[in-house]
CSV table of C-alpha atoms (C1' of nucleotides) in Angstrom, one decimal:
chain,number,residue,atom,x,y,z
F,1,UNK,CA,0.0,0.0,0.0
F,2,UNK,CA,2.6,2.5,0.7
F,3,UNK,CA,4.5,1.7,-2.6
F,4,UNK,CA,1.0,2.5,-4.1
F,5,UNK,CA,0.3,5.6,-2.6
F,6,UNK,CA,3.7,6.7,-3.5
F,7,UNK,CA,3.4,5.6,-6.5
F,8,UNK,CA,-0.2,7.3,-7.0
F,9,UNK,CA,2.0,10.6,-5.8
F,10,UNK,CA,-0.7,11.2,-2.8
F,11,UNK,CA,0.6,14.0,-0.6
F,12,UNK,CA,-0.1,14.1,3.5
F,13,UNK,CA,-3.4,12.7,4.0
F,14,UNK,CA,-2.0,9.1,3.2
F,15,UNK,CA,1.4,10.1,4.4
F,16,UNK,CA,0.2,10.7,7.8
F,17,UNK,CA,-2.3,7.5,7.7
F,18,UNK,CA,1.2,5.7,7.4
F,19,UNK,CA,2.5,7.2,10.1
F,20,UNK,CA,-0.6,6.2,12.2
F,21,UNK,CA,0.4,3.0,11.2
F,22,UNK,CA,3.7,2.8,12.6
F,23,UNK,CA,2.1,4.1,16.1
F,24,UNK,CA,3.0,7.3,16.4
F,25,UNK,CA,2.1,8.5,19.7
F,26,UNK,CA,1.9,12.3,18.9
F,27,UNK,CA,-0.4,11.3,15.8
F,28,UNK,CA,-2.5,8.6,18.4
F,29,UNK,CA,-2.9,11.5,20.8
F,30,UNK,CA,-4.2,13.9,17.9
F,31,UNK,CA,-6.6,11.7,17.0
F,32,UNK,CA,-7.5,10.6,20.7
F,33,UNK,CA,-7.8,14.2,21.5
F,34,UNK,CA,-10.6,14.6,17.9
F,35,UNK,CA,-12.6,11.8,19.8
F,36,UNK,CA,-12.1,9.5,16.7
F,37,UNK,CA,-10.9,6.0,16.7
F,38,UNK,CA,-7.7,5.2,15.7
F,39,UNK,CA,-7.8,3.0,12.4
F,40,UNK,CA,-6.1,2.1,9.3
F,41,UNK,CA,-7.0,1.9,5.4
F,42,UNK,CA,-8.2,-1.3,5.8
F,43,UNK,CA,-10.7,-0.7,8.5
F,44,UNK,CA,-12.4,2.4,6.2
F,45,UNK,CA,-12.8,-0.3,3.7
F,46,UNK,CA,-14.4,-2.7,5.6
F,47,UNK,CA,-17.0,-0.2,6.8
F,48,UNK,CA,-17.6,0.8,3.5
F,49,UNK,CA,-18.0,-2.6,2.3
F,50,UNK,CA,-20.4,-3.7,5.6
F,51,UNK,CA,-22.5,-0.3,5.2
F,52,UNK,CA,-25.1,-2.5,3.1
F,53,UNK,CA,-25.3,-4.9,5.8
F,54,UNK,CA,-26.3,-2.1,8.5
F,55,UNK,CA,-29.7,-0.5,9.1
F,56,UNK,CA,-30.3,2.5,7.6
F,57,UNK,CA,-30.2,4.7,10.2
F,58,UNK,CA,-26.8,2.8,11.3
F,59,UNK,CA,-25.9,3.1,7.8
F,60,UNK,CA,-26.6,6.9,7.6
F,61,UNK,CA,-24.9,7.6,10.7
F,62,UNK,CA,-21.7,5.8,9.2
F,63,UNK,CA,-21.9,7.3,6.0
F,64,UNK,CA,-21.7,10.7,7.6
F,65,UNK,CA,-18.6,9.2,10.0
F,66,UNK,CA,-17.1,8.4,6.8
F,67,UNK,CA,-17.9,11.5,5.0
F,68,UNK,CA,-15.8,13.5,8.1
F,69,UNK,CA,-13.4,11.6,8.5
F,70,UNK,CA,-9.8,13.4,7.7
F,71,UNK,CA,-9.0,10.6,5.5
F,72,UNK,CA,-11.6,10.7,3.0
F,73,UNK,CA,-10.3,13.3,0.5
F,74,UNK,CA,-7.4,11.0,0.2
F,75,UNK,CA,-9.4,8.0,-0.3
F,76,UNK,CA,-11.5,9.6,-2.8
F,77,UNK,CA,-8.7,11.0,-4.8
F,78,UNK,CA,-7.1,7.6,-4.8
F,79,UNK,CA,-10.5,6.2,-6.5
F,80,UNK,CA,-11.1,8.9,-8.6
F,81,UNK,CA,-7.5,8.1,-10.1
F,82,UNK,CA,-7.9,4.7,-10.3
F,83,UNK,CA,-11.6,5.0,-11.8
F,84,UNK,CA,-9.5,7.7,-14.6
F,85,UNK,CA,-7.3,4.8,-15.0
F,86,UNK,CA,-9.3,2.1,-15.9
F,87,UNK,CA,-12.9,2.8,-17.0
F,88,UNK,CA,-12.4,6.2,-18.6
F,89,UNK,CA,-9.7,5.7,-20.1
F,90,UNK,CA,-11.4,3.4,-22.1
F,91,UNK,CA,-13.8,5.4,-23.6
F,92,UNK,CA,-11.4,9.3,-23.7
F,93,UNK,CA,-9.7,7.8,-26.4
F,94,UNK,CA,-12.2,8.6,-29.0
F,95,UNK,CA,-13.3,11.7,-26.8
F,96,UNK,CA,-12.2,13.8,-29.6
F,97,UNK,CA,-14.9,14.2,-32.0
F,98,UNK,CA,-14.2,16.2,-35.3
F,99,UNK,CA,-17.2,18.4,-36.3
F,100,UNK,CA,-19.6,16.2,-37.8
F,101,UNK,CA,-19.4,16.7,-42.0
F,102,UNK,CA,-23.1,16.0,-42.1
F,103,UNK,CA,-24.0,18.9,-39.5
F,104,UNK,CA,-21.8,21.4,-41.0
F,105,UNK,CA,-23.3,21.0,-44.5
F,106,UNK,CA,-26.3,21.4,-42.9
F,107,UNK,CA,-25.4,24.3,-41.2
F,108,UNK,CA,-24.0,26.2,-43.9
F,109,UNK,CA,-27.0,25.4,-46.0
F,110,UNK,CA,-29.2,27.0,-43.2
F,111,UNK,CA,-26.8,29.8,-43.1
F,112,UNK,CA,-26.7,30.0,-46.8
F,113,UNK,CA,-30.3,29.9,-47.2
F,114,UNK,CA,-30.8,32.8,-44.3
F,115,UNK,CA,-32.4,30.4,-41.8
F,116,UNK,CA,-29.6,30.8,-39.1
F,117,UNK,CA,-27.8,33.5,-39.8
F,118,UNK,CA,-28.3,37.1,-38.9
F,119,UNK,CA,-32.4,37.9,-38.3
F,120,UNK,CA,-33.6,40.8,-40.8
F,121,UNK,CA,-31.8,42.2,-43.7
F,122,UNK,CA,-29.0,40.1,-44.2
F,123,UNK,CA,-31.1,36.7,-44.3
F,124,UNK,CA,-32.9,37.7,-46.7
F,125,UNK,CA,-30.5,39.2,-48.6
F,126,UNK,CA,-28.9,35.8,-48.5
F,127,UNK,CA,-31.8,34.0,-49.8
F,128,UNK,CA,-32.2,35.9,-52.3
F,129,UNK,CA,-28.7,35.9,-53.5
F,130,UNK,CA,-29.0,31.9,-53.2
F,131,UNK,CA,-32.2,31.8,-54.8
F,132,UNK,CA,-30.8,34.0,-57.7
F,133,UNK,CA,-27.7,31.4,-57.8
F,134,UNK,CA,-29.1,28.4,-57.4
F,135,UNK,CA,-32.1,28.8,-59.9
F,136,UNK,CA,-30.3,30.5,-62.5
F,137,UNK,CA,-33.7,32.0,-63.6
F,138,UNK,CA,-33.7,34.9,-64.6
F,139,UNK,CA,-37.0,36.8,-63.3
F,140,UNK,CA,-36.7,39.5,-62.1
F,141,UNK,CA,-39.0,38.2,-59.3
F,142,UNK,CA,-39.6,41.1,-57.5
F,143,UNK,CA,-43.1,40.6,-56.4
F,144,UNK,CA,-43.1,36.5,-55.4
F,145,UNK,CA,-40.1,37.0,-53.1
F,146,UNK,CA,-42.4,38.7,-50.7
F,147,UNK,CA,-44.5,35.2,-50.3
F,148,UNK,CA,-41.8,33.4,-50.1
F,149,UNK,CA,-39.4,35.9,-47.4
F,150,UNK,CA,-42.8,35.5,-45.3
F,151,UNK,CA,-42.6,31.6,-45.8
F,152,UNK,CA,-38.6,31.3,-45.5
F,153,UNK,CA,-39.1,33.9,-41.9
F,154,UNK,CA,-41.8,31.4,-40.6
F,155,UNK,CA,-39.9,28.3,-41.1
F,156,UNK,CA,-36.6,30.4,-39.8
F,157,UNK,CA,-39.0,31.5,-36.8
F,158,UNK,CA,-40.3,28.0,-35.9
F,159,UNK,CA,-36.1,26.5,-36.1
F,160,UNK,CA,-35.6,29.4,-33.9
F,161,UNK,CA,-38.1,28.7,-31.3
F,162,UNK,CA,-37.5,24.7,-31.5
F,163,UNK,CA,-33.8,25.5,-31.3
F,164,UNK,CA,-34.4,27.9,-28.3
F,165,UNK,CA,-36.2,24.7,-26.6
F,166,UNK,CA,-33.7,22.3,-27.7
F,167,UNK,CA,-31.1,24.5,-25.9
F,168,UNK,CA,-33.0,25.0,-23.0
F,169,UNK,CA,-34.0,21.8,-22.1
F,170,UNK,CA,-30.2,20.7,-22.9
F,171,UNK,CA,-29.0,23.2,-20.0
F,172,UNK,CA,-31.7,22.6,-17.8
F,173,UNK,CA,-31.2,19.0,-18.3
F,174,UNK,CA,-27.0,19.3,-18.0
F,175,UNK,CA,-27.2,21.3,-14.4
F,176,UNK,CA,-29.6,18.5,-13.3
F,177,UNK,CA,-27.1,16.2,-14.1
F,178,UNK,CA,-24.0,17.7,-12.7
F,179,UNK,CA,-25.7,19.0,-9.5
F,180,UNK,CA,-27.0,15.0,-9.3
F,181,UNK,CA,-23.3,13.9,-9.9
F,182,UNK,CA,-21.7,16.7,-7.5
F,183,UNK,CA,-24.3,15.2,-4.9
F,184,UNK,CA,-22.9,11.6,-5.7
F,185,UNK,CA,-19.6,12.7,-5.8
F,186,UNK,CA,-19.9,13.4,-2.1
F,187,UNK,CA,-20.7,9.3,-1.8
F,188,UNK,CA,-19.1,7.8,-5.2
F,189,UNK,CA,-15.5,8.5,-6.4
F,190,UNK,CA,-16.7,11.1,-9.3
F,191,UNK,CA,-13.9,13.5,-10.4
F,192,UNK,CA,-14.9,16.8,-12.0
F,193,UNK,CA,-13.4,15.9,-15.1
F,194,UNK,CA,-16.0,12.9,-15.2
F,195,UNK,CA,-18.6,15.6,-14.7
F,196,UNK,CA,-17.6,17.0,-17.5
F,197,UNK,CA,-17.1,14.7,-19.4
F,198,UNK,CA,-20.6,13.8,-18.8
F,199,UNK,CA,-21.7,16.9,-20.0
F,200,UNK,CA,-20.2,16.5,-23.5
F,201,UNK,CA,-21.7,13.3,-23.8
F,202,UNK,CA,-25.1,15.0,-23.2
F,203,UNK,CA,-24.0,18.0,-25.1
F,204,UNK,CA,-23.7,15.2,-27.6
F,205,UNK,CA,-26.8,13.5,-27.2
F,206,UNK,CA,-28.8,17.1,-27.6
F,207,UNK,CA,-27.0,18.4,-30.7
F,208,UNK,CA,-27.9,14.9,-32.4
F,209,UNK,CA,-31.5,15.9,-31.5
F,210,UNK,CA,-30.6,19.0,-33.5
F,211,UNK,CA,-29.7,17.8,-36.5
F,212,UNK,CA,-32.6,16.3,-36.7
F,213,UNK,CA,-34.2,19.9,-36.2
F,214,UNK,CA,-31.6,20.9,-38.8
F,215,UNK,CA,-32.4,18.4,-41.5
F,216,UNK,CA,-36.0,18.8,-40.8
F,217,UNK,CA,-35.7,22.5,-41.5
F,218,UNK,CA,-33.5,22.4,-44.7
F,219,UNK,CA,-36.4,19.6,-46.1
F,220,UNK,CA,-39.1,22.2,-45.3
F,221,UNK,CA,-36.4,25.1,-47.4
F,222,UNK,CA,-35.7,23.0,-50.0
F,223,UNK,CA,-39.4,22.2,-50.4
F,224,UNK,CA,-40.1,26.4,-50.2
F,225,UNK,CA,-37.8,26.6,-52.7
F,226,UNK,CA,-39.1,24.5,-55.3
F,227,UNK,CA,-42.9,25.6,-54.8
F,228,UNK,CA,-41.9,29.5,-54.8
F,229,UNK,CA,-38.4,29.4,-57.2
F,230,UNK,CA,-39.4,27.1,-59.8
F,231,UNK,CA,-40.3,29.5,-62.6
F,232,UNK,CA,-43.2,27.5,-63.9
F,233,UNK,CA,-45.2,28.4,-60.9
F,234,UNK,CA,-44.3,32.2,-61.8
F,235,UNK,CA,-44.8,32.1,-65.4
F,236,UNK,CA,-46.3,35.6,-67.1
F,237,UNK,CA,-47.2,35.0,-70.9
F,238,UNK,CA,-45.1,37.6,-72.9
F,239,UNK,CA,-46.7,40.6,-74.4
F,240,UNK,CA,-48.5,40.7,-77.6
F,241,UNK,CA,-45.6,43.0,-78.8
F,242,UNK,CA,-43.3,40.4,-78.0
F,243,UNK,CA,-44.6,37.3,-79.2
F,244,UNK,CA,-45.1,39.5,-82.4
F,245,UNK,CA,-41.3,40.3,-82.5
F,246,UNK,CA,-40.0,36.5,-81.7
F,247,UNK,CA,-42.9,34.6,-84.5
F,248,UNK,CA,-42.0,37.6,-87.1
F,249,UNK,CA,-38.2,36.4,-86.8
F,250,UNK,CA,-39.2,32.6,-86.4
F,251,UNK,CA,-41.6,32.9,-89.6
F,252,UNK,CA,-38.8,34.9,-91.4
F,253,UNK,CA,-36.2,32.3,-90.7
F,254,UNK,CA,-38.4,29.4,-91.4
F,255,UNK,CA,-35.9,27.6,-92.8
F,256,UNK,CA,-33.6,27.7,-90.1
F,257,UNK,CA,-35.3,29.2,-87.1
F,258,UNK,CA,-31.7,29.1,-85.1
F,259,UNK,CA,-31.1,33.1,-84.0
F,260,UNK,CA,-27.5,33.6,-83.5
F,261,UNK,CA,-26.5,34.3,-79.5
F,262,UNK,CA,-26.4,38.0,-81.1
F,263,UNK,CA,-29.7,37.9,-82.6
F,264,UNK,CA,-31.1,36.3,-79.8
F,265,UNK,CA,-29.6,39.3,-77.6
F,266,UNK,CA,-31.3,41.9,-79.9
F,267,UNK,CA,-34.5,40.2,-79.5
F,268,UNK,CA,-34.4,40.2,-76.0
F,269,UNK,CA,-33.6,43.9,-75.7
F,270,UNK,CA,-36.8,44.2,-78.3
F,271,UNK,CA,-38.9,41.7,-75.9
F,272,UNK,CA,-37.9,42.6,-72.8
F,273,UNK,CA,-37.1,39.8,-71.6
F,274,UNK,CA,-34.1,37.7,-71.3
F,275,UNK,CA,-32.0,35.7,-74.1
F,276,UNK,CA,-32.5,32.7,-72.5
F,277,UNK,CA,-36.3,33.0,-72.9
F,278,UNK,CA,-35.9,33.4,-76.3
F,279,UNK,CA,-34.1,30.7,-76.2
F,280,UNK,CA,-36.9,29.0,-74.6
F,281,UNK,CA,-39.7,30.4,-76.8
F,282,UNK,CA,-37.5,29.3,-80.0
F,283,UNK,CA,-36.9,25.8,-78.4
F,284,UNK,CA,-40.8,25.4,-77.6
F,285,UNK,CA,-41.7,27.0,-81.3
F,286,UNK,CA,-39.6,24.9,-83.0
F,287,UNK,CA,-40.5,22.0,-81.3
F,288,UNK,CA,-44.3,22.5,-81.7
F,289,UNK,CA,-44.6,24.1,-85.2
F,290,UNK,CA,-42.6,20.8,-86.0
F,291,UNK,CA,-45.0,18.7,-84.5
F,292,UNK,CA,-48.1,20.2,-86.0
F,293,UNK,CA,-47.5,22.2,-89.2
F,294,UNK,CA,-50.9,22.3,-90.1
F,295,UNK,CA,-52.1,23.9,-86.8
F,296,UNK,CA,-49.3,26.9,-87.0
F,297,UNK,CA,-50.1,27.1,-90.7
F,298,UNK,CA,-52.4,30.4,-90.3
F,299,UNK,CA,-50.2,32.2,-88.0
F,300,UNK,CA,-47.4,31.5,-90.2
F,301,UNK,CA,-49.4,33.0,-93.4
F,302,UNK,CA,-50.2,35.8,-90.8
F,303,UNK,CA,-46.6,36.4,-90.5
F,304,UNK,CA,-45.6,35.7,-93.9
F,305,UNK,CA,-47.5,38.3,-95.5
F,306,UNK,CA,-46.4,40.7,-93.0
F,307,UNK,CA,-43.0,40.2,-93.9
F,308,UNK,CA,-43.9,39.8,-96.9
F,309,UNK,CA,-45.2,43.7,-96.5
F,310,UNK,CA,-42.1,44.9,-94.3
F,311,UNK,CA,-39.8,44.2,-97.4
F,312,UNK,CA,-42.2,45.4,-99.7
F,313,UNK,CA,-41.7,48.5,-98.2
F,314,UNK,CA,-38.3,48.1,-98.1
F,315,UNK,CA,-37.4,47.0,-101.6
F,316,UNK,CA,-39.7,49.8,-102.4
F,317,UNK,CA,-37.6,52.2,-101.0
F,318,UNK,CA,-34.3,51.1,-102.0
F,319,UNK,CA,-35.5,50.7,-105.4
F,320,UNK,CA,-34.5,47.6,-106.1
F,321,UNK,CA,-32.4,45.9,-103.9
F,322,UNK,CA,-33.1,41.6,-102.8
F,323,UNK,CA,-33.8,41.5,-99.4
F,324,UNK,CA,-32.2,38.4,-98.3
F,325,UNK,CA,-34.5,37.6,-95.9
F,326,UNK,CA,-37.8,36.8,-98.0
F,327,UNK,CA,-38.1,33.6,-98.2
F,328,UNK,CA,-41.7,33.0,-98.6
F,329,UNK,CA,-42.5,36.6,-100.4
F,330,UNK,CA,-45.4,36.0,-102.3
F,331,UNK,CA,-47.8,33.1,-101.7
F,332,UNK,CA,-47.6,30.3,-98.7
F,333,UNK,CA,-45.4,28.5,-98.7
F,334,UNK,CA,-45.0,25.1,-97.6
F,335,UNK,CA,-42.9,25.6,-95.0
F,336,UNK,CA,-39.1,25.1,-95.7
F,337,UNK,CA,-38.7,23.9,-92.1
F,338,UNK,CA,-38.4,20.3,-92.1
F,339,UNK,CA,-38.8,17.9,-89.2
F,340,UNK,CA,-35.1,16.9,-89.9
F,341,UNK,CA,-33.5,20.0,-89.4
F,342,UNK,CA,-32.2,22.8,-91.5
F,343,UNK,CA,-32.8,23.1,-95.2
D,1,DA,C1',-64.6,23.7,-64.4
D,2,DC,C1',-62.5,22.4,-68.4
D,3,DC,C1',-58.8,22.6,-71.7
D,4,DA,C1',-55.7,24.5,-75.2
D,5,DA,C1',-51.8,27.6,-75.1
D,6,DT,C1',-47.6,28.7,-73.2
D,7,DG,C1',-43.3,29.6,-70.6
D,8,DA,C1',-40.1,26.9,-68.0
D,9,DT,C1',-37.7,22.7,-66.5
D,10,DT,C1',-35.6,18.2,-67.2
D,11,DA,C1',-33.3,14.2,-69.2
D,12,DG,C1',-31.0,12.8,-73.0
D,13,DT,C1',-28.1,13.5,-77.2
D,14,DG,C1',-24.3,14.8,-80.3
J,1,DC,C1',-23.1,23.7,-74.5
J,2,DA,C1',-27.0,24.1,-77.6
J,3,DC,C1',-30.7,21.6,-78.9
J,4,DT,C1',-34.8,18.2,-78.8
J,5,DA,C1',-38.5,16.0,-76.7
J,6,DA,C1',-41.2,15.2,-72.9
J,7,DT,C1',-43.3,17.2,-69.1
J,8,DC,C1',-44.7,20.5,-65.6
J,9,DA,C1',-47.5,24.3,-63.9
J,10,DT,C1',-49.8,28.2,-64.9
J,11,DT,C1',-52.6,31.3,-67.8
J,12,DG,C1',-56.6,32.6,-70.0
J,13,DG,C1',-60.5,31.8,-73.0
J,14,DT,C1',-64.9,29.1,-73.1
DNA sequence: ACCAATGATTAGTG
DNA sequence: CACTAATCATTGGT
């Protein structure tokens, strides 16, 4: 035992037990004089161990013997190390967790989408700005933002509020647990560090809780985003003037309705509206003049004439100069645009 | 309320 | 990456 304790590098209290041991009469008188029975390491234990055996009162009235008695610090320290030693050590090896790659994507996401991050004008700023990179569309969506800021602030509010509970029921529960382990440490070897230890485990426990919150909340986003972002749920039919701009150039180029990235651009600027709408509207014209001929085959003689017109006026002017784009002057034409592509 | 028209998105292709 | 074809979701006329 006293190689142990040395070993264990306990200072006085066990020092002194020793020298009880040997009989030291100015110790024996010391602890005559305290009205306390003179007894070794040994003796403590076997109290401890015959405690259950007792009564309760008997028990009670040992327990608080114990609890005074100059030796216990000692004795606890020496089980609190030896506890550190064996069963702890066991499980602080892996005590070191890295921050979990699943929560942080979901935080930044919550971040990115102006769920956590700062209240007002920045979050929605954020949104916005992810909402503008992620779709790619290009409205200028001024008007359904509103709905869907007072969707994104509700879900943001009710993450919030669960995350407020979350937290608080996590502290509430964590001082219930360390002032129930501070209790039992009085009876049961239980070294602060244990306590704290404890404490990141529930801290653990709670935040695993919150990723559920977490994931929850990015579900609900992502489902916001899709009914409010998606374009088709936003769509605005072009004005007359437009669509009469994109079919002239579409009839006009019949036979190969393919406008150049800087004919597109002009017609945009014409349209008001974007070049990847006209992209669109060519893609969707193509696609369905193609598949019913006979159905676009007024609006194209519609169009036809009135180009036909447009460069009547303009050959008349400059006297007598080809337009080059006049396909169809003249009567109607079957169309030149064939199923198979370009002429 | 129904349905054709229509702008936007998506998967697939060269 | 531009384009096609299919499809979605809304608009607007009846």
């Amino acid at each position: 035992m006293d190689d142990q304790t040395r070993m264990l590098g306990l200072g006085g209290g066990l020092g002194a037990l020793s020298q009880a041991d040997v009989g030291d009469p100015d110790s024996a008188r010391k602890q005559q004089a305290l009205g306390q029975p003179q007894q070794d390491i040994g003796d403590i234990l076997q109290q401890i161990m015959a405690i259950t055996d007792e009564s309760l009162d008997e028990a009670q009235a040992r327990k608080h013997a114990l609890n005074c008695h100059r030796m216990k610090p000692a004795l606890f320290s020496v089980l609190c190390e030896i506890k550190e030693k064996t069963v702890l050590s066991i499980r602080g090896v892996q005590e070191e967790d890295p921050p979990d790659p699943q929560i942080m994507r979901l935080d930044n996401m919550l971040l990115a989408e102006g769920v956590s991050g700062p209240e007002k004008g920045g979050g929605s700023a954020a949104a916005a700005a992810a909402a503008a990179a992620a779709g790619g569309s290009p409205n200028d969506g001024s008007i359904e933002h509103s709905d869907y800021r007072a969707k994104l602030a509700q879900i943001r509010q009710i993450y919030h509020s669960e995350l407020e509970k979350y937290e608080q029921a996590c502290s509430e529960f964590t001082t219930h647990v360390m002032n129930l382990l501070r209790e039992q440490s009085r009876t049961r070897p239980i070294s602060p560090k244990e306590i704290e230890r404890m404490v990141a485990i529930i801290h653990r426990k709670f935040s695993s809780i919150q990723m559920q919150l977490k994931q929850s909340t990015c579900e609900a986003v992502m489902i916001l985003r899709s009914r409010f972002l998606d374009a088709r749920r936003k769509r605005r039919n072009f004005n007359k003037q437009a669509t009469e701009v994109l079919n002239e150039y579409f009839y006009s180029h019949l036979s190969n309705p393919y406008p150049s990235e800087e004919a597109k651009e002009e017609l945009a600027k014409k349209c008001g509206i974007t070049v990847s709408q006209v992209s669109n509207w060519f893609g969707n014209k193509r696609i369905r003049y193609k598949k019913n001929i006979g159905k676009f085959q007024e609006e194209a003689n519609l169009y036809a004439v009135k180009t036909a017109v447009d460069a009547a006026n303009v050959s008349a002017q400059a006297s007598q100069a080809n337009s080059p784009a006049t396909p169809n002057s003249g009567g109607y034409p079957a169309p030149c645009y064939t199923p198979d592509g370009r002429l």
